[in-house]
Short mmCIF file of C-alpha atoms in Angstrom, two decimals:
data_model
loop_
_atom_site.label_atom_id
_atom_site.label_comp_id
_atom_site.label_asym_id
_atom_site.label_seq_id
_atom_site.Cartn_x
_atom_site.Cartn_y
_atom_site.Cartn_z
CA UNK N 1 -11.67 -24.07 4.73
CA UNK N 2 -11.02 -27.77 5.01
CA UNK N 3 -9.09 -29.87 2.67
CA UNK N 4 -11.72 -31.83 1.35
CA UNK N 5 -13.85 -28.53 0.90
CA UNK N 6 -10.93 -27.44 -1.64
CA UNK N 7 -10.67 -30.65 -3.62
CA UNK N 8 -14.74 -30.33 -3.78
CA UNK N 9 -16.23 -29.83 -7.64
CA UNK N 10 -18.03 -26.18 -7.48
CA UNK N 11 -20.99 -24.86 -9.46
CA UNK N 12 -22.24 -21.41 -9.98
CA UNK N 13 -23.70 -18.98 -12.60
CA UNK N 14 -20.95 -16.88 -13.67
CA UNK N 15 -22.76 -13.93 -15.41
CA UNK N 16 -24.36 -11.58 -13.00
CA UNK N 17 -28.16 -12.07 -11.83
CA UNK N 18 -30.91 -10.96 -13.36
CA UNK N 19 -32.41 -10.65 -17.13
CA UNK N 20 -29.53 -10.81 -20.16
CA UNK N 21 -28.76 -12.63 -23.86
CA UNK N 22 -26.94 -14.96 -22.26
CA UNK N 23 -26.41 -17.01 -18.87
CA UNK N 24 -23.19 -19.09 -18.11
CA UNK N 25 -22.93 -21.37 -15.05
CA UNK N 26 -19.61 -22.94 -14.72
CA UNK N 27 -18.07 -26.40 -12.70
CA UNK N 28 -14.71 -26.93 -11.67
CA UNK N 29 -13.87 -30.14 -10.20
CA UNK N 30 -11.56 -33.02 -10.62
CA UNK N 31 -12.20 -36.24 -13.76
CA UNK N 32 -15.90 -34.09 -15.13
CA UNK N 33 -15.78 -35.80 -18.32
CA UNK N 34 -18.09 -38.84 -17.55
CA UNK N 35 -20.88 -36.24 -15.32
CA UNK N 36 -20.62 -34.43 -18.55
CA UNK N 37 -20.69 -36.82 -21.21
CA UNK N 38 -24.79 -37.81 -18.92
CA UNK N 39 -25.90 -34.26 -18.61
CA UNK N 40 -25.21 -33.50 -22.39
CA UNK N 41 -26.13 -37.17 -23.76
CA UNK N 42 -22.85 -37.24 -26.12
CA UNK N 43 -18.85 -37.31 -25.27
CA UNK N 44 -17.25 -33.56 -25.33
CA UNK N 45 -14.24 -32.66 -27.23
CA UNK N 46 -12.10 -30.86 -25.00
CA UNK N 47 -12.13 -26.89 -25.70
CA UNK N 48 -14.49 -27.33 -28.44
CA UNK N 49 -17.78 -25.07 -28.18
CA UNK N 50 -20.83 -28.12 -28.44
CA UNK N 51 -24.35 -26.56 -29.24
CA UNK N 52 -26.92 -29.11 -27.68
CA UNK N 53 -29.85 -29.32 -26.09
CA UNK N 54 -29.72 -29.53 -22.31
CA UNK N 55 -32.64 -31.95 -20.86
CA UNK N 56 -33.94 -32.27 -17.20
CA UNK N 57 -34.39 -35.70 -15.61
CA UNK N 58 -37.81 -36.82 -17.72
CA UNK N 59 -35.64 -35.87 -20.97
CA UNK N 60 -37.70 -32.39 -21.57
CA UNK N 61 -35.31 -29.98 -23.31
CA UNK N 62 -34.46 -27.06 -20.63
CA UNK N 63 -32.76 -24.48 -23.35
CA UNK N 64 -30.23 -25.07 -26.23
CA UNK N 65 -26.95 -24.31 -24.73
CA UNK N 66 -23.49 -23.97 -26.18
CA UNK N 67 -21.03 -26.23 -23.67
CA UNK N 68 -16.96 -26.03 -23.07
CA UNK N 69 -15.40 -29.01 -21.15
CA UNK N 70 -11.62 -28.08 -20.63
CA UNK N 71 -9.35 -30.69 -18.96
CA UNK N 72 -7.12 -30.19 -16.71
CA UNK N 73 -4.77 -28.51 -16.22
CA UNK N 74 -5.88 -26.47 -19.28
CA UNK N 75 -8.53 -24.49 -17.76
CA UNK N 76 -8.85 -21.57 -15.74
CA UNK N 77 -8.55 -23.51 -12.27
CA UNK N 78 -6.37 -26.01 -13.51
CA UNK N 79 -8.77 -28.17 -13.23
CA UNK N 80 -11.61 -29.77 -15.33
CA UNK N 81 -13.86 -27.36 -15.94
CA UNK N 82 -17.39 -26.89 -17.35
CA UNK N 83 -19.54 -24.36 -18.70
CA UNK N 84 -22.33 -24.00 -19.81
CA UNK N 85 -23.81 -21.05 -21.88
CA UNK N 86 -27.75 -20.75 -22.15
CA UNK N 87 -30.42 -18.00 -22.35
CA UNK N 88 -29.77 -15.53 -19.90
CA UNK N 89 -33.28 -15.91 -17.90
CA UNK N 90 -32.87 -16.22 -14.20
CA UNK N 91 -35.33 -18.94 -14.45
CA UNK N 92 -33.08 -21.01 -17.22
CA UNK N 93 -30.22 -20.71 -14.97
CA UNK N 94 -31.71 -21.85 -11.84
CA UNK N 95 -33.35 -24.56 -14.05
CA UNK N 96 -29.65 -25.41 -15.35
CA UNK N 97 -28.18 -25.32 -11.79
CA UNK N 98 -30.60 -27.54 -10.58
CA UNK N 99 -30.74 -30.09 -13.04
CA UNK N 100 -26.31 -30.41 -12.76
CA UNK N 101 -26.78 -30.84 -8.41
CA UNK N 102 -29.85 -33.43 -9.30
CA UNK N 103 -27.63 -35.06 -11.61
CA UNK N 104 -24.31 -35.11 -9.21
CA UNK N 105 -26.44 -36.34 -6.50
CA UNK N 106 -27.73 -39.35 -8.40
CA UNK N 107 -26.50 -42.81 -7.28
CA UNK N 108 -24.31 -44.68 -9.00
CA UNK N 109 -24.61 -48.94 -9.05
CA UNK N 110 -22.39 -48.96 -6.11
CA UNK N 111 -25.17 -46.44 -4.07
CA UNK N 112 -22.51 -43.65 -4.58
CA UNK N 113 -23.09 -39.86 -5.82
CA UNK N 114 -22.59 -39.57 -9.83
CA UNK N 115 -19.89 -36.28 -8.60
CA UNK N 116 -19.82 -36.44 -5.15
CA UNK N 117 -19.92 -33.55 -2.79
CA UNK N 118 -21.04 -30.71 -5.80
CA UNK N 119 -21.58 -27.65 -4.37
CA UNK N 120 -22.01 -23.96 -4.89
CA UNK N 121 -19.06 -22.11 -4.85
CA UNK N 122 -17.91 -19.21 -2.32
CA UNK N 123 -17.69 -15.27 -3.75
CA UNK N 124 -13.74 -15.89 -5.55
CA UNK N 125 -13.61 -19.54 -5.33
CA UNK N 126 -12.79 -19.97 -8.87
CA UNK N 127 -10.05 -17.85 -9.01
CA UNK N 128 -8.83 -18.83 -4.85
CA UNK N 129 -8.42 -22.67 -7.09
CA UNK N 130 -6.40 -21.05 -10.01
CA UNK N 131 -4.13 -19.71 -7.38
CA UNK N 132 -3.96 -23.41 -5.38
CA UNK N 133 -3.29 -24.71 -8.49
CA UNK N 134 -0.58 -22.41 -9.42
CA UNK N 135 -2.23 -21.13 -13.13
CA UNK N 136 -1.97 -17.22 -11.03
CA UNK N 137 0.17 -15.94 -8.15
CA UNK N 138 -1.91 -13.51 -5.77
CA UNK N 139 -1.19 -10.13 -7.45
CA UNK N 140 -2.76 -11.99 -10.55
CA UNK N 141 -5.46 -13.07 -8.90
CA UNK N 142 -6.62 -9.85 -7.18
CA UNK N 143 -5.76 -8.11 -10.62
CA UNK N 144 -8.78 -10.21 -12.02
CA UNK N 145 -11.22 -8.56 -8.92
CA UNK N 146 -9.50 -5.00 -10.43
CA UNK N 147 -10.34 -5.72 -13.93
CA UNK N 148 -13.84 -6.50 -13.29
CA UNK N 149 -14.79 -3.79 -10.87
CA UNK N 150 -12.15 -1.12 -13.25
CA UNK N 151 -13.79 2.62 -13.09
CA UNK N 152 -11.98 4.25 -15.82
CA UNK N 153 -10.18 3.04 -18.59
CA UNK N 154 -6.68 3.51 -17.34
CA UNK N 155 -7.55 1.12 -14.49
CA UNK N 156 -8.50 -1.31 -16.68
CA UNK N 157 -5.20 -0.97 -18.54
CA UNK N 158 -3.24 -1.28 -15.16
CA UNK N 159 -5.17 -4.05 -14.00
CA UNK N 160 -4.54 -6.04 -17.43
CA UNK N 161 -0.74 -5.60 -17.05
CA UNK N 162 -0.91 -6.98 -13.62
CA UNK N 163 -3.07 -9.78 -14.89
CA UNK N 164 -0.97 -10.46 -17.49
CA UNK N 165 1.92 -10.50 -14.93
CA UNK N 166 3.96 -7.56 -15.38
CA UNK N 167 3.90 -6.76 -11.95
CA UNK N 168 4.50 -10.31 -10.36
CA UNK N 169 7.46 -10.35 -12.97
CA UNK N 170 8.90 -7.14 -11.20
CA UNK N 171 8.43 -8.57 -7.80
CA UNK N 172 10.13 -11.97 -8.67
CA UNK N 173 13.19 -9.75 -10.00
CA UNK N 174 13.29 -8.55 -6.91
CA UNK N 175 13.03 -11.24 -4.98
CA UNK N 176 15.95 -12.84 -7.05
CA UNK N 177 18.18 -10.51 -6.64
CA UNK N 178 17.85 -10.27 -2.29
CA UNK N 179 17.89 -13.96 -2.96
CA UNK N 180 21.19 -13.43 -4.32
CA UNK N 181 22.31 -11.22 -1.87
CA UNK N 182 21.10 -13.48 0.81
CA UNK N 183 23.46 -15.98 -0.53
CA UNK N 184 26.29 -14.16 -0.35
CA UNK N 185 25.87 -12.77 3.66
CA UNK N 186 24.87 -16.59 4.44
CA UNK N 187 28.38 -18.14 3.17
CA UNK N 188 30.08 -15.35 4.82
CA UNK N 189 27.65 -16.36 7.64
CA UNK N 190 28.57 -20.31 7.33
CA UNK N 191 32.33 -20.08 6.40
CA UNK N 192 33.39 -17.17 8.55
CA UNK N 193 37.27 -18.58 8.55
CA UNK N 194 37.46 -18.08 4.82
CA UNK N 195 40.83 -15.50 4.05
CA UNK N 196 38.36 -14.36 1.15
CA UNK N 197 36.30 -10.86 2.42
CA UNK N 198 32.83 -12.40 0.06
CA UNK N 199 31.42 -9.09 1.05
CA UNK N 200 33.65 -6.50 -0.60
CA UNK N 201 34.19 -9.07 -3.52
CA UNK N 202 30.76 -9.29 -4.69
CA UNK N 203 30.04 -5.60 -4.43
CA UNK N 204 27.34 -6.47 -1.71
CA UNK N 205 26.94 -2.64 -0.81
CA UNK N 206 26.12 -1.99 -4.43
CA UNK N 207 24.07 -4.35 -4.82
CA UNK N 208 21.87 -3.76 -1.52
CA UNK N 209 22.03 -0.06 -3.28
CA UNK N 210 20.72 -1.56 -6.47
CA UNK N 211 18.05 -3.46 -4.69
CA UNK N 212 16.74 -0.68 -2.50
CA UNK N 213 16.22 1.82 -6.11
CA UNK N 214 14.27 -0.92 -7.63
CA UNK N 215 11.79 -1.30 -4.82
CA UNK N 216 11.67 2.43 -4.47
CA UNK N 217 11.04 2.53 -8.15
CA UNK N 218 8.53 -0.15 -7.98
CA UNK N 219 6.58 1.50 -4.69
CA UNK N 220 6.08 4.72 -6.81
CA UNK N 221 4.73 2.67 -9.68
CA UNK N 222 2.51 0.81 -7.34
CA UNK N 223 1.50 3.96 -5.69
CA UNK N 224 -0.09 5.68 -8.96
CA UNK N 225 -1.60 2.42 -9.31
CA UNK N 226 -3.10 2.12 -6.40
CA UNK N 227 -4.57 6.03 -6.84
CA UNK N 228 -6.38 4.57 -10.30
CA UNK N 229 -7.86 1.35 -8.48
CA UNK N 230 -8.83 3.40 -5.26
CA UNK N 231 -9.21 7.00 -6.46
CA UNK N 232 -9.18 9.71 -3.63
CA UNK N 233 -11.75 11.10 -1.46
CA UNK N 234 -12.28 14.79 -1.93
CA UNK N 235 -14.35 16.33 0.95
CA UNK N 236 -15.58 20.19 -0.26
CA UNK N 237 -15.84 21.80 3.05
CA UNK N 238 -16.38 25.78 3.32
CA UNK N 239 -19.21 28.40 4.95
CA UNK N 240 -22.70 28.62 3.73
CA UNK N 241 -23.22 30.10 0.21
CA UNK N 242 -19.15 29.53 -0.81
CA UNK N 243 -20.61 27.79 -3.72
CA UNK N 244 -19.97 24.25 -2.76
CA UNK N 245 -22.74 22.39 -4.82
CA UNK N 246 -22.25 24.73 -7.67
CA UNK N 247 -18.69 23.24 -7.73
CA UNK N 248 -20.08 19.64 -7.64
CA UNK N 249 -22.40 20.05 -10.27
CA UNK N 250 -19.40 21.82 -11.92
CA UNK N 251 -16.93 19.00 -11.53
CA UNK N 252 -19.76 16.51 -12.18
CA UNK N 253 -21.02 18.39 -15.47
CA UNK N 254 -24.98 17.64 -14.00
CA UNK N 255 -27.09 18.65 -11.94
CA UNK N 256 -26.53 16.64 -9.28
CA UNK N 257 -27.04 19.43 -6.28
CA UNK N 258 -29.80 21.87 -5.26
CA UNK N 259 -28.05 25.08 -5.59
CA UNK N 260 -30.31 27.91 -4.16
CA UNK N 261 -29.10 31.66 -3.03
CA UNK N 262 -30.61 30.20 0.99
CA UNK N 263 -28.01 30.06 3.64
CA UNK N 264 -27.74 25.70 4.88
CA UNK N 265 -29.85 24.46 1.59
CA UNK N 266 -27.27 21.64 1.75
CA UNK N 267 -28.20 19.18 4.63
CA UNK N 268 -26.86 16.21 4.38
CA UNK N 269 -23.73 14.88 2.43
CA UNK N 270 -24.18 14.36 -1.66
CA UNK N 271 -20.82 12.22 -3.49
CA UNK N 272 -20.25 12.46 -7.29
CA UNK N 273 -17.63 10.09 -8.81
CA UNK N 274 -15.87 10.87 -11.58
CA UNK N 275 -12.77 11.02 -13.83
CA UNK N 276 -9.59 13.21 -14.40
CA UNK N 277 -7.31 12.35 -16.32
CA UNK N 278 -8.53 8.49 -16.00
CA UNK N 279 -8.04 8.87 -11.98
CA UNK N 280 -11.29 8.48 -10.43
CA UNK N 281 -11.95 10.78 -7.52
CA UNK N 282 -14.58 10.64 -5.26
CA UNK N 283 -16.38 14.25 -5.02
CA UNK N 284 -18.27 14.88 -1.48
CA UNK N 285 -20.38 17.84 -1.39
CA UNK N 286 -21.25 18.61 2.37
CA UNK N 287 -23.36 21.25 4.75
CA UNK N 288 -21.81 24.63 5.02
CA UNK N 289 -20.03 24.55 8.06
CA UNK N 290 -20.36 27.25 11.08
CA UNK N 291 -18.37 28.25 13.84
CA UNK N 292 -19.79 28.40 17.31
CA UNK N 293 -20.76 32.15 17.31
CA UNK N 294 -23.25 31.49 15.23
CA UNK N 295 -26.94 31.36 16.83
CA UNK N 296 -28.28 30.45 13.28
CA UNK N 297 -28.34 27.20 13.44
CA UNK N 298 -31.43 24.28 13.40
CA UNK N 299 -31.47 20.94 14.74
CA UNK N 300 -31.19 19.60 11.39
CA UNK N 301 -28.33 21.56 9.60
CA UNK N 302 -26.52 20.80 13.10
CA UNK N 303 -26.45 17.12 12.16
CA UNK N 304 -25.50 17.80 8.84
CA UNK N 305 -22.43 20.16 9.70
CA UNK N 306 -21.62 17.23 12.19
CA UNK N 307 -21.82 14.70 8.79
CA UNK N 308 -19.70 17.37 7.43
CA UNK N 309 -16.57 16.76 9.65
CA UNK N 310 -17.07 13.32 10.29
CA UNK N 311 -16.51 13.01 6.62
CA UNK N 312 -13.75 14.95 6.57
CA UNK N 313 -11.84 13.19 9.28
CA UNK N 314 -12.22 10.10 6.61
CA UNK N 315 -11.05 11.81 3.53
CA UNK N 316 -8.02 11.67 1.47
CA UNK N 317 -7.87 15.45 0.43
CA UNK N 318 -10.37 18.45 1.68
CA UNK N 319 -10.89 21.15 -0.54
CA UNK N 320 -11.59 23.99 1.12
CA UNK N 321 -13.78 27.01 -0.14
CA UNK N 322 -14.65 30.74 0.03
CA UNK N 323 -16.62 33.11 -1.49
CA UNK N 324 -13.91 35.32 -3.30
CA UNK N 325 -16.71 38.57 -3.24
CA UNK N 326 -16.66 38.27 0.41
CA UNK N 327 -12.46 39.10 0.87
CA UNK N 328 -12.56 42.41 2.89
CA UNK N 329 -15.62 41.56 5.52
CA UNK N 330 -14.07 41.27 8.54
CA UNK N 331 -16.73 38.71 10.48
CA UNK N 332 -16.23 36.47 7.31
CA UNK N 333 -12.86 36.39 6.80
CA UNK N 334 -12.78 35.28 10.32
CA UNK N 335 -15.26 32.74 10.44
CA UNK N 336 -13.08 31.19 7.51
CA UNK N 337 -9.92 31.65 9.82
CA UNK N 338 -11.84 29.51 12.62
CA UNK N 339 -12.75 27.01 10.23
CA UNK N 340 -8.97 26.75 9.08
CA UNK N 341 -8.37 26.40 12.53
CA UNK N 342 -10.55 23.27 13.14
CA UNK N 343 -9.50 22.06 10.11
CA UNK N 344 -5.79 21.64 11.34
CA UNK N 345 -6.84 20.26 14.80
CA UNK N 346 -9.55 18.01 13.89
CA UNK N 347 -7.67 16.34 10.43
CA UNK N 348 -5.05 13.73 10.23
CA UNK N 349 -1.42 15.40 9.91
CA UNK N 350 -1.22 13.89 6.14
CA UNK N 351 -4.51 15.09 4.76
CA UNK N 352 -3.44 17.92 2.54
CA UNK N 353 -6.11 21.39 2.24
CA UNK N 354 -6.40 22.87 -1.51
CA UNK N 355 -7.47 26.36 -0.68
CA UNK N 356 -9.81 27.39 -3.17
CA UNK N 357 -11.90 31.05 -4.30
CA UNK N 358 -15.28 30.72 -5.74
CA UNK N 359 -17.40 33.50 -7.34
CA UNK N 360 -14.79 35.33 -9.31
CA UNK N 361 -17.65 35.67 -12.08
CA UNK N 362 -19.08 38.23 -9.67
CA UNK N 363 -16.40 40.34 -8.97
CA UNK N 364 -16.58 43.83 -10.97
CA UNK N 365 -13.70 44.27 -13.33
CA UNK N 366 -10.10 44.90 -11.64
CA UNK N 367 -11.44 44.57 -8.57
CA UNK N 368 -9.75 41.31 -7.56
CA UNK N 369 -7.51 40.83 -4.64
CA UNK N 370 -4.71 38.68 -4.07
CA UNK N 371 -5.73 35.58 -2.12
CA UNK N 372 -3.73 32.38 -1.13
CA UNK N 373 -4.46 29.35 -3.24
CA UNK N 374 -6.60 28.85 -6.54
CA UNK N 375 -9.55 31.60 -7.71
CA UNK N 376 -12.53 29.62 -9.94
CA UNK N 377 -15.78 30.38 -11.04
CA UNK N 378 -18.20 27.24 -10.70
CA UNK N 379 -20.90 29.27 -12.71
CA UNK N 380 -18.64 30.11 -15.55
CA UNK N 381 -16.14 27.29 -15.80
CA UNK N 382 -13.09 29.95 -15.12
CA UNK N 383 -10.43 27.62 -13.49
CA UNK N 384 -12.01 24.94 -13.69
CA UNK N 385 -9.33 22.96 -15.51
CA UNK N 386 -6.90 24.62 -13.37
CA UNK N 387 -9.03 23.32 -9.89
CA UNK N 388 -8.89 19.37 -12.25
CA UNK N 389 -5.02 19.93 -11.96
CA UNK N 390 -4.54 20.98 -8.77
CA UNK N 391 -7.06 18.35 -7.41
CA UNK N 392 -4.41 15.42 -9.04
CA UNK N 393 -1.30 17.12 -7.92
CA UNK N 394 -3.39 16.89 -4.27
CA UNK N 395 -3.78 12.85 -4.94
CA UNK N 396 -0.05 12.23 -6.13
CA UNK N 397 -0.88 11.64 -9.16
CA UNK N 398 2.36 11.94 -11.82
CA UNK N 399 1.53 12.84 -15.47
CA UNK N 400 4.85 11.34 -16.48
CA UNK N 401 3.70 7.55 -15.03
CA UNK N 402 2.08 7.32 -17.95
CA UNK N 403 1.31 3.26 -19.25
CA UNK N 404 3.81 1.74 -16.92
CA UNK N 405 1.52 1.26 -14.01
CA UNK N 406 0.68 -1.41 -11.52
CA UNK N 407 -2.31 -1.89 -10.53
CA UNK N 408 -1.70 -1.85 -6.53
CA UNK N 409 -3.62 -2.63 -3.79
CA UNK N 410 -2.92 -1.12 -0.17
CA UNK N 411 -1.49 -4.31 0.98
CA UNK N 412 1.02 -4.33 -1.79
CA UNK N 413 2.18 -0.57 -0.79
CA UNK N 414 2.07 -1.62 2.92
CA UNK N 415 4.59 -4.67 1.42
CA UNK N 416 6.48 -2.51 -0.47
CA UNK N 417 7.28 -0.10 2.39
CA UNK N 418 8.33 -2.93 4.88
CA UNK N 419 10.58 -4.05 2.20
CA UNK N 420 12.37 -0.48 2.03
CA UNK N 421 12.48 -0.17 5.76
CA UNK N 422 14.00 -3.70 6.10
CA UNK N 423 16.63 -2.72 3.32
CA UNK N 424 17.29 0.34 4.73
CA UNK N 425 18.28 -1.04 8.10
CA UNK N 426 20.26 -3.86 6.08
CA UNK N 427 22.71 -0.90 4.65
CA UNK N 428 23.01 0.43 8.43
CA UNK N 429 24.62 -2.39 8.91
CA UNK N 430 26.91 -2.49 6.50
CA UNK N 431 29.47 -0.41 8.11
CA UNK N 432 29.25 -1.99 11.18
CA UNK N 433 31.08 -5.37 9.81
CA UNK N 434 34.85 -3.74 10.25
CA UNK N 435 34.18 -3.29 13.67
CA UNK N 436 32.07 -6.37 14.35
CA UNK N 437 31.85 -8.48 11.44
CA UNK N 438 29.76 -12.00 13.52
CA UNK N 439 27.10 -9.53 14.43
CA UNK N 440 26.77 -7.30 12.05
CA UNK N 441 26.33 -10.23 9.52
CA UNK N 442 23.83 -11.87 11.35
CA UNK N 443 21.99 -8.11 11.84
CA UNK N 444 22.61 -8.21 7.75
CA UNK N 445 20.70 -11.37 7.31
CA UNK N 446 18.18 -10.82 9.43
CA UNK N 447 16.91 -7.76 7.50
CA UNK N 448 17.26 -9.33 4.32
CA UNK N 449 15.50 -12.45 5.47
CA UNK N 450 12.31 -10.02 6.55
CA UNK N 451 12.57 -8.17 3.31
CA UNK N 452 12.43 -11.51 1.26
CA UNK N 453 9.23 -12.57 3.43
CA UNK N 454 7.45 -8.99 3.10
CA UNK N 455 8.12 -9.16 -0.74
CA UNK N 456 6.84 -13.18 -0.65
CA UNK N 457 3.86 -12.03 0.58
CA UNK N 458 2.51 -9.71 -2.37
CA UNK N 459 2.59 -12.59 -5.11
CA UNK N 460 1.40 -15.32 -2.28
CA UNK N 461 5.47 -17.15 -1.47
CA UNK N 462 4.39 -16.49 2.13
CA UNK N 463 0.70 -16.16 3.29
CA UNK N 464 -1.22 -17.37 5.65
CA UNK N 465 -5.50 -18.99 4.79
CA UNK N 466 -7.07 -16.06 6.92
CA UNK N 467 -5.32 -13.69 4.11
CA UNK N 468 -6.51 -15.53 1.19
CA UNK N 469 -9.78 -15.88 2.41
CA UNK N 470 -9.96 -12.46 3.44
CA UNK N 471 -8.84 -11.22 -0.54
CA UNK N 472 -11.06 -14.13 -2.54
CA UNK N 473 -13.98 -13.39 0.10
CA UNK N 474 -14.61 -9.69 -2.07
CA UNK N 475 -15.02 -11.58 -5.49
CA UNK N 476 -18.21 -11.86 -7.20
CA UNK N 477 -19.87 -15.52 -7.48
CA UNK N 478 -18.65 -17.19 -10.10
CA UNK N 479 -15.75 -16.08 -10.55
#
């Protein structure tokens, strides 16, 4: 985006399309008082709420609005800023938007625009210009995107601390201490005849220890956070008739899958998302799978067993079931083998298996043999709570992180670990300075200089336009 694109004023409706009580369309731009002092027919008070009528160009009243002018920098972009609450008709706000560009593009005595060069924003514009204009770094910005789109309440929570800038707060302790510790290794770097060993004096090793436990803390912190904004992908994978839609519908407390006693009933691949513990996981009920004895098979379950695996070479977690009543049949048990098999070949390395029994309900009393992993019965309910458990402990999810979350994004953890790996090769080189103080210094610096840019880049210090328009690209209009 061009410089005179960014200093452009911006319109758009800033409530969602379609039929509500109420319709806002906002403007950002810079001086707005004059354009709307015209398009209201009075003078505004700066963040005072003005109920008038709004007319179109022959003076016909459009819809009694409430308007908000708020001067810069006391607005949400930091700059002047507009809006404009009406009836929330799609027609009234198209009506509204319209008459503000006819009103912009009207000449002036001098032939020149009333607001020249109005246009509608881009998805994230708005906020993109509070982060320009310094009134949010990035984490607070994308925390905004979190807020909105927020699937359970504890997201919401996280995202509101990040917002608020609890996060950025941590990361700019951070970054003041390795600025400190840059310091330090630079005047040892500049002033290398000094009699004075700066390194051992200022307790450099402790505090590169220091700095290393903070970011570790804050990675785990970011990491639960990032498991509440993203949730994990749970792929229930298994033979025909394990029971895999009755655990959907289980976990999903509707019916949300045809369960019949018929071999292959599932086809194709059903997702339920819901909420444990305020984690949001993402449930993915596919066709049972077979191994290649079996002669069984149609042209359509084929395609869904092949759905099947290419889902679960995309998932975060695969739960993997069997029918506990069939433990003892020999051409079962190793059909489920086989599938274990494939499983380990076909999955990435870090996509943990939760092993998992169904159809305990229909074992006769005492009759129950031990078998690896946990033993549930979708019909009943036994386990279920157990199976809720065991399916957090699968995401990483840690009871004890309680309210002190960030919310992350995958960028941030991808930050975060370049950070770590840069400190960690910084206290490598620590030892090295009795032997070979010049280099090992420089080595030192280097490290910590990387560190300081990875950690930049999470609040904005350091980042390039093709980033920012990649993260403001994903907001809704408006906003």
């Amino acid at each position: 985006m061009s410089a005179q694109e960014r200093r452009d004023p911006i319109l758009a409706p800033a409530t969602p399309p379609g039929r509500g009580a109420v319709g806002m369309v906002r403007i950002s731009g810079t001086d707005l008082s004059d354009f709307a002092q015209v398009l209201m027919g009075r003078p505004l008070t700066p963040r005072h709420a003005h109920h008038l009528p709004l007319r179109d160009e022959q003076g016909q009243p459009i819809d009694q609005v409430i308007v908000l002018y708020f001067q810069a920098p006391h607005s949400y972009t930091g700059e002047d800023v507009l809006e404009i609450q009406g009836h929330g008709g799609p027609v009234v706000m198209q009506m509204i938007v319209r008459r503000c560009m006819a009103l912009a593009a009207q000449p002036l005595a001098g032939g020149s625009p009333r607001l020249a060069h109005l246009r509608a924003a881009r998805p994230g514009e708005f906020t993109e210009r509070a982060f320009l204009n310094h009134k949010l770094d990035l984490a607070q910005a994308e925390a905004v995107a979190d807020l909105i789109d927020a699937s359970t309440e504890r997201a919401a929570r996280g995202a509101s601390r990040s917002l608020s800038g609890e996060f950025s707060r941590d990361i700019q302790a951070l970054l003041d201490d390795l600025t400190h510790l840059r310091m330090l290794i630079e005047a040892c770097l500049d002033f290398p005849e000094e009699d004075i060993d700066f390194v051992e004096q200022a307790d450099a090793r402790g505090q590169l220890n220091r700095l290393s436990e903070h970011v570790a803390e804050t990675l785990r912190r970011s990491r639960q956070g990032a498991l509440l904004r993203e949730g994990i992908r749970v792929v229930i994978a298994g033979q025909p008739n394990a029971g895999k839609s009755s655990l959907l519908n289980a976990l999903a407390g509707a019916e949300r899958a045809i369960v019949t006693s018929v071999a292959g009933t599932t086809r194709d691949v059903l997702s339920e998302t819901l909420s444990i513990d305020g984690v949001p996981l993402h449930i993915i009920d596919t066709a049972g799978l077979r191994t290649a004895s079996d002669t069984q098979v149609d042209v359509v379950e084929k395609i869904g067993i092949e759905r099947a695996w290419a889902q679960m070479e995309q998932a975060d977690a695969v739960l993997l079931l069997s029918d506990i009543t069939q433990v003892g049949d020999a051409a079962h048990q190793s059909r489920d083998h086989d599938i274990e098999d494939q499983l380990r070949q076909r999955l990435r390395p870090s996509v943990p298996v939760l092993r998992v029994w169904n159809k305990t309900d229909a074992l006769p009393t005492g009759s129950a043999k031990p078998v690896p992993g946990l033993t549930i019965s979708a019909q009943t309910g036994l386990g279920m709570d157990e199976l809720r458990q065991g399916l957090l402990e699968l995401a990483g999810w840690e009871h004890q992180a309680g309210e002190g979350l960030f919310m992350a994004r995958e960028r941030h953890l991808q930050a975060l670990r370049r950070v770590e790996e840069h400190l960690a090769q910084a206290q490598v080189h620590l030892p090295a300075l009795d032997d070979d103080k010049t280099h090992a210094l420089d080595l030192l610096a280097e490290e910590l200089r990387l560190a300081q840019v990875a950690l930049g880049q999470i609040t904005g210090a350091f980042d390039a336009d093709d980033l920012l328009g990649v993260i403001f690209s994903r907001f809704c209009i408006g906003k």
